[in-house]
């Protein structure tokens, strides 16, 4: 268990690292950030940082010597980096969560082996494999690179009659996974926390709307039956247990079926705090960032109760120019990441709006979930 005053090392210096560092400071903890980008927003709020590539082992050695625990804000931390650090200092979450979630095929296989539903899928290593996958799954289907995909990058939808050779080339002829196209009703996610001893808490299920493959709004409560919400939380718990997970993670899900047939199926696991959990900063008793710090410190998890109806809207690119009007809006909680250039598609900040009617808090997760 960490003592107040301990130092949390964070790999990655983006807005997620920044908000973890801010939450750590609230709890009397210090942070040390390692990130190759000299303009990292997390550097602004942390006493210590090292600007170095993730494979600079001399820098990693110095970093490890200055921290009590290491965590990460993104899932593409090189495994060699994770293992080097884990040999020197506790790494939370551990390297297993990284190894599985870095590879979409390993991730989907892991989820399926837990008896949890995913889109039907097939491994694709060459054009013949793609043809075999299409014969098995049919079209439309989604072809995704196994590694380094995010925000819709590294994937193409293949529609009926489309040329498979073109799709294979469009993806850069790299190892891929073919997924059956899921005609989902909605997209939702569960953000949950687990400690090493198995203690577990999940925030309310969040409904997510994407624009151009980037999260635009998260709304809580999600439009979801109580049964499907329970299913979502128990899926998160099973995944957390199977990964021996420590910290906060998110499970992105598709809602399929209607009425009594409504259920969720897993799309993706993020082994980190997640954009769809930002609403918790102002809309729940404990924020996902504080919860992550508590979990990796071995401290009691915080209460996850929601305090009203909540909507989180991302400020993408030029949206951030509205900052002044948003600040003037009664009750809007504005979070800005301190990034200089409002490039198209860049996450610059977010706004959380909470409607505190007591009715809205009725579907708080059952104790202990
Ligand atoms: P991903 O990078 O896997 O999170 O996918 C990005 C987005 O593409 C998801 O949020 C969905 O909107 C869509 N998508 C991904 N996989 C599928 C699928 N198998 N069927 C339908 N839509 C999908």
Short mmCIF file of C-alpha atoms and ligand atoms in Angstrom, two decimals:
data_model
loop_
_atom_site.label_atom_id
_atom_site.label_comp_id
_atom_site.label_asym_id
_atom_site.label_seq_id
_atom_site.Cartn_x
_atom_site.Cartn_y
_atom_site.Cartn_z
CA UNK A 1 0.00 0.00 0.00
CA UNK A 2 1.37 3.43 -0.93
CA UNK A 3 1.71 6.13 1.73
CA UNK A 4 0.66 9.74 1.02
CA UNK A 5 3.72 11.50 -0.41
CA UNK A 6 4.62 8.50 -2.60
CA UNK A 7 5.38 9.03 -6.27
CA UNK A 8 3.27 7.57 -9.09
CA UNK A 9 5.12 7.16 -12.38
CA UNK A 10 2.93 7.65 -15.45
CA UNK A 11 3.88 6.48 -18.93
CA UNK A 12 2.34 8.91 -21.38
CA UNK A 13 1.84 12.64 -21.02
CA UNK A 14 -1.50 13.31 -22.73
CA UNK A 15 -4.70 14.56 -21.15
CA UNK A 16 -5.36 11.24 -19.44
CA UNK A 17 -1.96 11.34 -17.72
CA UNK A 18 -2.60 14.96 -16.82
CA UNK A 19 -5.94 14.18 -15.17
CA UNK A 20 -4.44 11.20 -13.30
CA UNK A 21 -1.68 13.51 -12.02
CA UNK A 22 -4.23 16.11 -10.89
CA UNK A 23 -6.24 13.45 -9.03
CA UNK A 24 -3.06 12.11 -7.43
CA UNK A 25 -2.18 15.59 -6.19
CA UNK A 26 -5.60 15.88 -4.53
CA UNK A 27 -4.74 12.78 -2.52
CA UNK A 28 -1.30 13.99 -1.44
CA UNK A 29 0.61 11.91 -3.99
CA UNK A 30 3.31 13.09 -6.37
CA UNK A 31 3.72 12.14 -10.00
CA UNK A 32 6.56 11.63 -12.41
CA UNK A 33 5.71 11.50 -16.12
CA UNK A 34 7.68 9.87 -18.91
CA UNK A 35 6.72 10.86 -22.44
CA UNK A 36 8.67 11.47 -25.67
CA UNK A 37 6.64 14.54 -26.62
CA UNK A 38 8.10 17.75 -25.20
CA UNK A 39 4.72 19.51 -25.32
CA UNK A 40 2.99 16.91 -23.16
CA UNK A 41 0.00 18.43 -21.31
CA UNK A 42 0.73 16.23 -18.29
CA UNK A 43 4.17 17.84 -17.83
CA UNK A 44 2.41 21.11 -16.86
CA UNK A 45 0.91 19.60 -13.72
CA UNK A 46 3.61 17.24 -12.50
CA UNK A 47 6.62 18.10 -10.36
CA UNK A 48 8.86 15.67 -12.24
CA UNK A 49 9.03 14.55 -15.81
CA UNK A 50 11.42 12.94 -18.27
CA UNK A 51 11.11 13.68 -21.96
CA UNK A 52 12.50 10.53 -23.61
CA UNK A 53 11.41 7.75 -25.97
CA UNK A 54 9.83 4.67 -24.40
CA UNK A 55 12.76 2.51 -25.52
CA UNK A 56 15.42 4.70 -23.90
CA UNK A 57 16.39 2.22 -21.20
CA UNK A 58 18.79 4.58 -19.43
CA UNK A 59 15.91 7.05 -19.06
CA UNK A 60 13.61 4.23 -17.91
CA UNK A 61 16.19 3.26 -15.28
CA UNK A 62 16.20 6.84 -13.92
CA UNK A 63 12.42 6.96 -14.08
CA UNK A 64 12.05 3.69 -12.15
CA UNK A 65 14.48 4.90 -9.49
CA UNK A 66 12.28 7.93 -8.81
CA UNK A 67 8.85 6.31 -8.44
CA UNK A 68 7.00 3.92 -6.11
CA UNK A 69 4.59 2.50 -8.70
CA UNK A 70 4.21 2.85 -12.47
CA UNK A 71 0.98 3.14 -14.41
CA UNK A 72 0.16 4.11 -18.00
CA UNK A 73 -2.35 6.26 -19.83
CA UNK A 74 -2.28 4.44 -23.19
CA UNK A 75 -2.30 0.80 -24.24
CA UNK A 76 0.48 0.88 -26.81
CA UNK A 77 3.30 0.98 -24.27
CA UNK A 78 5.96 -1.32 -25.79
CA UNK A 79 5.98 -4.64 -23.92
CA UNK A 80 9.76 -4.49 -23.48
CA UNK A 81 9.32 -1.13 -21.70
CA UNK A 82 6.58 -2.52 -19.47
CA UNK A 83 8.64 -5.60 -18.58
CA UNK A 84 11.81 -3.56 -17.93
CA UNK A 85 9.90 -1.34 -15.50
CA UNK A 86 7.96 -4.21 -13.90
CA UNK A 87 11.29 -5.83 -12.98
CA UNK A 88 12.18 -2.72 -10.95
CA UNK A 89 8.95 -1.32 -9.54
CA UNK A 90 5.29 -2.45 -9.33
CA UNK A 91 3.56 -1.93 -12.69
CA UNK A 92 -0.20 -1.44 -12.30
CA UNK A 93 -2.07 -2.57 -14.32
CA UNK A 94 0.39 -5.36 -15.16
CA UNK A 95 1.96 -6.30 -18.49
CA UNK A 96 -0.67 -9.03 -19.11
CA UNK A 97 -3.38 -6.41 -19.64
CA UNK A 98 -1.15 -4.67 -22.18
CA UNK A 99 -0.18 -7.84 -24.03
CA UNK A 100 -3.80 -8.84 -24.53
CA UNK A 101 -5.31 -5.46 -25.36
CA UNK A 102 -2.55 -4.42 -27.77
CA UNK A 103 -3.58 -7.14 -30.18
CA UNK A 104 -7.20 -7.18 -31.33
CA UNK A 105 -7.02 -10.89 -32.16
CA UNK A 106 -5.61 -11.82 -28.73
CA UNK A 107 -8.20 -9.53 -27.11
CA UNK A 108 -11.20 -11.00 -28.94
CA UNK A 109 -9.94 -14.57 -28.33
CA UNK A 110 -9.45 -13.80 -24.62
CA UNK A 111 -13.00 -12.43 -24.32
CA UNK A 112 -14.51 -15.35 -26.25
CA UNK A 113 -12.59 -17.85 -24.08
CA UNK A 114 -14.27 -16.29 -21.03
CA UNK A 115 -17.61 -17.26 -22.58
CA UNK A 116 -18.44 -13.63 -23.36
CA UNK A 117 -19.93 -12.70 -26.72
CA UNK A 118 -18.01 -10.65 -29.30
CA UNK A 119 -18.61 -10.03 -33.00
CA UNK A 120 -17.77 -13.22 -34.93
CA UNK A 121 -14.14 -12.92 -36.05
CA UNK A 122 -11.36 -14.56 -38.03
CA UNK A 123 -7.59 -14.04 -38.17
CA UNK A 124 -6.33 -12.64 -41.47
CA UNK A 125 -2.65 -12.83 -42.40
CA UNK A 126 -2.86 -12.64 -46.19
CA UNK A 127 -5.32 -12.21 -49.04
CA UNK A 128 -6.22 -15.91 -49.01
CA UNK A 129 -7.00 -15.59 -45.30
CA UNK A 130 -9.24 -12.61 -46.02
CA UNK A 131 -11.10 -14.60 -48.69
CA UNK A 132 -11.56 -17.49 -46.25
CA UNK A 133 -12.74 -15.07 -43.51
CA UNK A 134 -15.29 -13.49 -45.82
CA UNK A 135 -16.53 -16.93 -46.89
CA UNK A 136 -17.03 -17.80 -43.20
CA UNK A 137 -18.46 -14.52 -41.87
CA UNK A 138 -20.15 -13.01 -44.93
CA UNK A 139 -20.36 -9.32 -45.83
CA UNK A 140 -20.54 -6.58 -44.70
CA UNK A 141 -17.59 -7.08 -42.39
CA UNK A 142 -14.96 -4.91 -40.74
CA UNK A 143 -11.27 -5.52 -41.41
CA UNK A 144 -9.03 -4.13 -38.66
CA UNK A 145 -5.28 -4.15 -38.12
CA UNK A 146 -4.37 -6.33 -35.15
CA UNK A 147 -2.25 -3.56 -33.64
CA UNK A 148 -2.19 0.22 -33.23
CA UNK A 149 -5.77 0.98 -34.23
CA UNK A 150 -7.62 3.78 -32.44
CA UNK A 151 -10.48 6.20 -33.16
CA UNK A 152 -11.41 4.22 -36.28
CA UNK A 153 -7.87 4.31 -37.68
CA UNK A 154 -6.57 1.03 -39.06
CA UNK A 155 -9.92 -0.33 -40.15
CA UNK A 156 -12.07 -0.58 -43.26
CA UNK A 157 -15.64 -1.73 -43.77
CA UNK A 158 -15.97 -4.23 -46.60
CA UNK A 159 -19.40 -4.10 -48.18
CA UNK A 160 -21.03 -6.77 -50.36
CA UNK A 161 -19.58 -6.87 -53.91
CA UNK A 162 -16.49 -4.93 -52.79
CA UNK A 163 -13.08 -5.94 -54.04
CA UNK A 164 -11.19 -7.84 -51.31
CA UNK A 165 -7.77 -7.14 -52.85
CA UNK A 166 -8.44 -3.38 -52.60
CA UNK A 167 -9.49 -3.72 -48.94
CA UNK A 168 -6.41 -5.79 -48.16
CA UNK A 169 -4.17 -3.14 -49.74
CA UNK A 170 -6.09 -0.28 -48.08
CA UNK A 171 -5.15 -1.75 -44.72
CA UNK A 172 -1.49 -1.96 -45.69
CA UNK A 173 -1.30 -5.76 -45.99
CA UNK A 174 -0.63 -6.21 -42.29
CA UNK A 175 -1.82 -8.88 -39.86
CA UNK A 176 -5.48 -8.19 -39.31
CA UNK A 177 -8.73 -9.42 -37.85
CA UNK A 178 -11.95 -9.66 -39.81
CA UNK A 179 -15.10 -9.05 -37.78
CA UNK A 180 -18.67 -9.67 -38.75
CA UNK A 181 -20.54 -6.37 -39.00
CA UNK A 182 -22.67 -5.84 -35.89
CA UNK A 183 -25.92 -3.98 -36.61
CA UNK A 184 -25.94 -2.47 -33.12
CA UNK A 185 -28.67 -0.32 -31.60
CA UNK A 186 -26.30 1.78 -29.51
CA UNK A 187 -22.74 1.88 -28.22
CA UNK A 188 -22.15 1.85 -24.48
CA UNK A 189 -19.23 1.36 -22.14
CA UNK A 190 -18.54 0.36 -18.57
CA UNK A 191 -15.72 2.02 -16.68
CA UNK A 192 -14.69 -0.09 -13.71
CA UNK A 193 -11.94 -0.38 -11.13
CA UNK A 194 -10.34 -3.42 -9.57
CA UNK A 195 -7.76 -3.79 -6.85
CA UNK A 196 -5.21 -6.57 -6.51
CA UNK A 197 -7.34 -8.23 -3.79
CA UNK A 198 -10.34 -8.45 -6.14
CA UNK A 199 -12.29 -5.47 -4.78
CA UNK A 200 -14.36 -4.17 -7.70
CA UNK A 201 -16.55 -1.15 -8.48
CA UNK A 202 -18.18 -0.18 -11.78
CA UNK A 203 -19.60 3.21 -12.67
CA UNK A 204 -23.01 3.35 -14.32
CA UNK A 205 -23.10 2.24 -17.94
CA UNK A 206 -22.47 5.14 -20.32
CA UNK A 207 -24.03 5.66 -23.75
CA UNK A 208 -21.54 6.89 -26.33
CA UNK A 209 -22.03 8.70 -29.62
CA UNK A 210 -19.10 9.01 -32.04
CA UNK A 211 -18.56 11.54 -34.80
CA UNK A 212 -16.04 10.66 -37.47
CA UNK A 213 -14.92 7.76 -35.27
CA UNK A 214 -14.09 10.06 -32.34
CA UNK A 215 -16.15 10.05 -29.15
CA UNK A 216 -18.45 13.07 -29.18
CA UNK A 217 -20.84 12.66 -26.25
CA UNK A 218 -21.26 10.30 -23.33
CA UNK A 219 -24.64 10.25 -21.60
CA UNK A 220 -25.54 8.61 -18.31
CA UNK A 221 -27.78 6.80 -17.61
CA UNK A 222 -27.55 4.91 -20.88
CA UNK A 223 -30.73 3.80 -22.59
CA UNK A 224 -30.46 0.21 -21.51
CA UNK A 225 -32.57 -2.37 -19.73
CA UNK A 226 -31.62 -3.15 -16.14
CA UNK A 227 -30.75 -6.69 -17.26
CA UNK A 228 -28.35 -5.55 -19.98
CA UNK A 229 -26.77 -3.03 -17.58
CA UNK A 230 -26.21 -5.85 -15.07
CA UNK A 231 -24.77 -7.99 -17.85
CA UNK A 232 -22.37 -5.17 -18.81
CA UNK A 233 -21.10 -4.85 -15.26
CA UNK A 234 -20.66 -8.57 -14.79
CA UNK A 235 -18.72 -8.75 -18.08
CA UNK A 236 -16.40 -6.02 -16.76
CA UNK A 237 -15.94 -7.93 -13.54
CA UNK A 238 -15.13 -11.21 -15.32
CA UNK A 239 -12.60 -9.44 -17.55
CA UNK A 240 -10.99 -7.64 -14.60
CA UNK A 241 -10.68 -10.90 -12.64
CA UNK A 242 -9.23 -12.82 -15.59
CA UNK A 243 -6.59 -10.12 -16.11
CA UNK A 244 -5.75 -9.90 -12.36
CA UNK A 245 -6.34 -6.25 -13.08
CA UNK A 246 -5.23 -3.35 -10.89
CA UNK A 247 -6.61 0.09 -11.72
CA UNK A 248 -9.38 1.51 -13.88
CA UNK A 249 -10.32 0.02 -17.23
CA UNK A 250 -13.12 0.39 -19.75
CA UNK A 251 -15.07 -2.17 -21.74
CA UNK A 252 -16.70 -0.85 -24.91
CA UNK A 253 -19.85 -2.70 -25.85
CA UNK A 254 -22.43 -2.89 -28.60
CA UNK A 255 -26.09 -3.07 -27.57
CA UNK A 256 -27.98 -5.50 -29.77
CA UNK A 257 -31.53 -6.81 -29.79
CA UNK A 258 -34.62 -5.17 -28.37
CA UNK A 259 -36.97 -5.64 -25.45
CA UNK A 260 -36.44 -8.94 -23.67
CA UNK A 261 -33.71 -9.86 -26.21
CA UNK A 262 -31.58 -6.80 -25.51
CA UNK A 263 -28.00 -7.72 -24.62
CA UNK A 264 -24.48 -6.37 -24.90
CA UNK A 265 -21.49 -7.79 -26.77
CA UNK A 266 -17.88 -6.75 -26.27
CA UNK A 267 -16.11 -4.62 -28.84
CA UNK A 268 -12.93 -3.53 -27.06
CA UNK A 269 -11.12 -3.35 -23.72
CA UNK A 270 -9.08 -0.25 -22.77
CA UNK A 271 -6.60 -0.96 -19.94
CA UNK A 272 -6.66 2.60 -18.67
CA UNK A 273 -8.90 5.49 -17.73
CA UNK A 274 -11.18 6.23 -20.66
CA UNK A 275 -12.75 9.19 -22.42
CA UNK A 276 -16.21 7.72 -21.81
CA UNK A 277 -15.53 7.97 -18.06
CA UNK A 278 -14.77 11.71 -18.00
CA UNK A 279 -18.35 12.42 -16.84
CA UNK A 280 -17.41 10.98 -13.45
CA UNK A 281 -15.28 14.06 -12.69
CA UNK A 282 -18.39 16.11 -12.00
CA UNK A 283 -21.19 13.54 -12.18
CA UNK A 284 -20.14 10.85 -9.69
CA UNK A 285 -19.02 10.80 -6.06
CA UNK A 286 -15.55 9.64 -7.13
CA UNK A 287 -13.94 10.42 -10.49
CA UNK A 288 -12.41 7.66 -12.61
CA UNK A 289 -9.03 9.37 -12.16
CA UNK A 290 -9.23 9.34 -8.37
CA UNK A 291 -10.50 5.76 -8.56
CA UNK A 292 -7.49 4.74 -10.65
CA UNK A 293 -5.11 6.35 -8.18
CA UNK A 294 -6.87 4.64 -5.25
CA UNK A 295 -6.76 1.25 -7.01
CA UNK A 296 -3.07 1.36 -7.94
CA UNK A 297 -2.16 2.73 -4.50
CA UNK A 298 -3.94 -0.23 -2.88
CA UNK A 299 -6.31 2.18 -1.16
CA UNK A 300 -10.05 1.71 -0.59
CA UNK A 301 -12.02 2.23 -3.78
CA UNK A 302 -14.29 5.27 -3.79
CA UNK A 303 -18.05 5.31 -4.06
CA UNK A 304 -19.25 5.21 -7.67
CA UNK A 305 -22.76 6.62 -7.19
CA UNK A 306 -23.91 9.05 -9.84
CA UNK A 307 -25.26 12.40 -8.68
CA UNK A 308 -27.68 13.17 -11.51
CA UNK A 309 -28.21 12.86 -15.23
CA UNK A 310 -24.89 13.56 -16.84
CA UNK A 311 -23.71 14.47 -20.31
CA UNK A 312 -20.07 14.81 -21.31
CA UNK A 313 -19.22 16.52 -24.58
CA UNK A 314 -15.73 16.45 -26.03
CA UNK A 315 -14.22 19.66 -27.36
CA UNK A 316 -12.56 18.50 -30.56
CA UNK A 317 -10.33 20.80 -32.60
CA UNK A 318 -11.95 24.22 -33.10
CA UNK A 319 -14.77 23.41 -30.62
CA UNK A 320 -12.41 24.64 -27.93
CA UNK A 321 -12.66 28.19 -29.25
CA UNK A 322 -16.07 28.31 -27.50
CA UNK A 323 -14.36 28.11 -24.12
CA UNK A 324 -15.48 31.55 -23.01
CA UNK A 325 -19.17 30.94 -23.75
CA UNK A 326 -18.99 27.53 -22.11
CA UNK A 327 -17.49 29.02 -18.96
CA UNK A 328 -20.39 31.49 -18.87
CA UNK A 329 -22.96 28.67 -19.10
CA UNK A 330 -24.47 28.06 -15.65
CA UNK A 331 -23.55 24.66 -14.29
CA UNK A 332 -21.26 23.61 -17.15
CA UNK A 333 -18.00 22.11 -15.88
CA UNK A 334 -15.28 22.99 -18.37
CA UNK A 335 -12.05 20.97 -18.55
CA UNK A 336 -9.28 22.20 -20.84
CA UNK A 337 -6.14 20.18 -21.52
CA UNK A 338 -3.69 23.05 -22.06
CA UNK A 339 -2.83 22.04 -25.64
CA UNK A 340 -1.59 24.85 -27.86
CA UNK A 341 -2.81 23.97 -31.30
CA UNK A 342 -6.50 23.18 -31.93
CA UNK A 343 -5.85 20.82 -34.86
CA UNK A 344 -8.84 19.09 -36.51
CA UNK A 345 -9.67 15.87 -34.68
CA UNK A 346 -7.52 16.73 -31.65
CA UNK A 347 -9.10 16.33 -28.21
CA UNK A 348 -8.69 19.76 -26.59
CA UNK A 349 -11.00 19.52 -23.60
CA UNK A 350 -14.47 18.46 -22.53
CA UNK A 351 -17.56 19.81 -20.81
CA UNK A 352 -19.65 17.98 -18.24
CA UNK A 353 -23.27 18.96 -17.59
CA UNK A 354 -25.10 17.47 -14.60
CA UNK A 355 -28.86 17.62 -14.00
CA UNK A 356 -29.35 16.90 -10.35
CA UNK A 357 -32.88 15.56 -10.24
CA UNK A 358 -33.10 12.78 -7.63
CA UNK A 359 -35.08 10.55 -10.03
CA UNK A 360 -32.00 10.36 -12.22
CA UNK A 361 -30.01 8.57 -9.56
CA UNK A 362 -32.22 5.53 -9.17
CA UNK A 363 -30.15 3.11 -11.17
CA UNK A 364 -27.03 3.31 -9.07
CA UNK A 365 -25.07 0.06 -9.37
CA UNK A 366 -25.84 -2.52 -6.70
CA UNK A 367 -23.34 -2.54 -3.87
CA UNK A 368 -20.31 -4.63 -4.76
CA UNK A 369 -21.79 -5.37 -8.19
P1 LIG B 1 -12.90 0.15 -32.68
O1 LIG B 1 -11.65 0.80 -33.14
O2 LIG B 1 -12.85 -1.34 -32.70
O3 LIG B 1 -13.36 0.67 -31.34
O4 LIG B 1 -14.03 0.59 -33.71
C1 LIG B 1 -14.38 1.94 -33.90
C2 LIG B 1 -15.86 2.05 -34.22
O5 LIG B 1 -16.17 1.32 -35.42
C3 LIG B 1 -16.77 1.45 -33.16
O6 LIG B 1 -17.02 2.39 -32.12
C4 LIG B 1 -18.01 1.12 -33.98
O7 LIG B 1 -18.80 2.28 -34.18
C5 LIG B 1 -17.43 0.68 -35.31
N1 LIG B 1 -17.23 -0.78 -35.34
C6 LIG B 1 -16.12 -1.44 -34.93
N2 LIG B 1 -16.26 -2.77 -35.07
C7 LIG B 1 -17.47 -2.98 -35.60
C8 LIG B 1 -18.21 -4.16 -35.99
N3 LIG B 1 -17.69 -5.40 -35.89
N4 LIG B 1 -19.46 -3.97 -36.49
C9 LIG B 1 -20.00 -2.74 -36.62
N5 LIG B 1 -19.35 -1.60 -36.29
C10 LIG B 1 -18.11 -1.71 -35.78
#
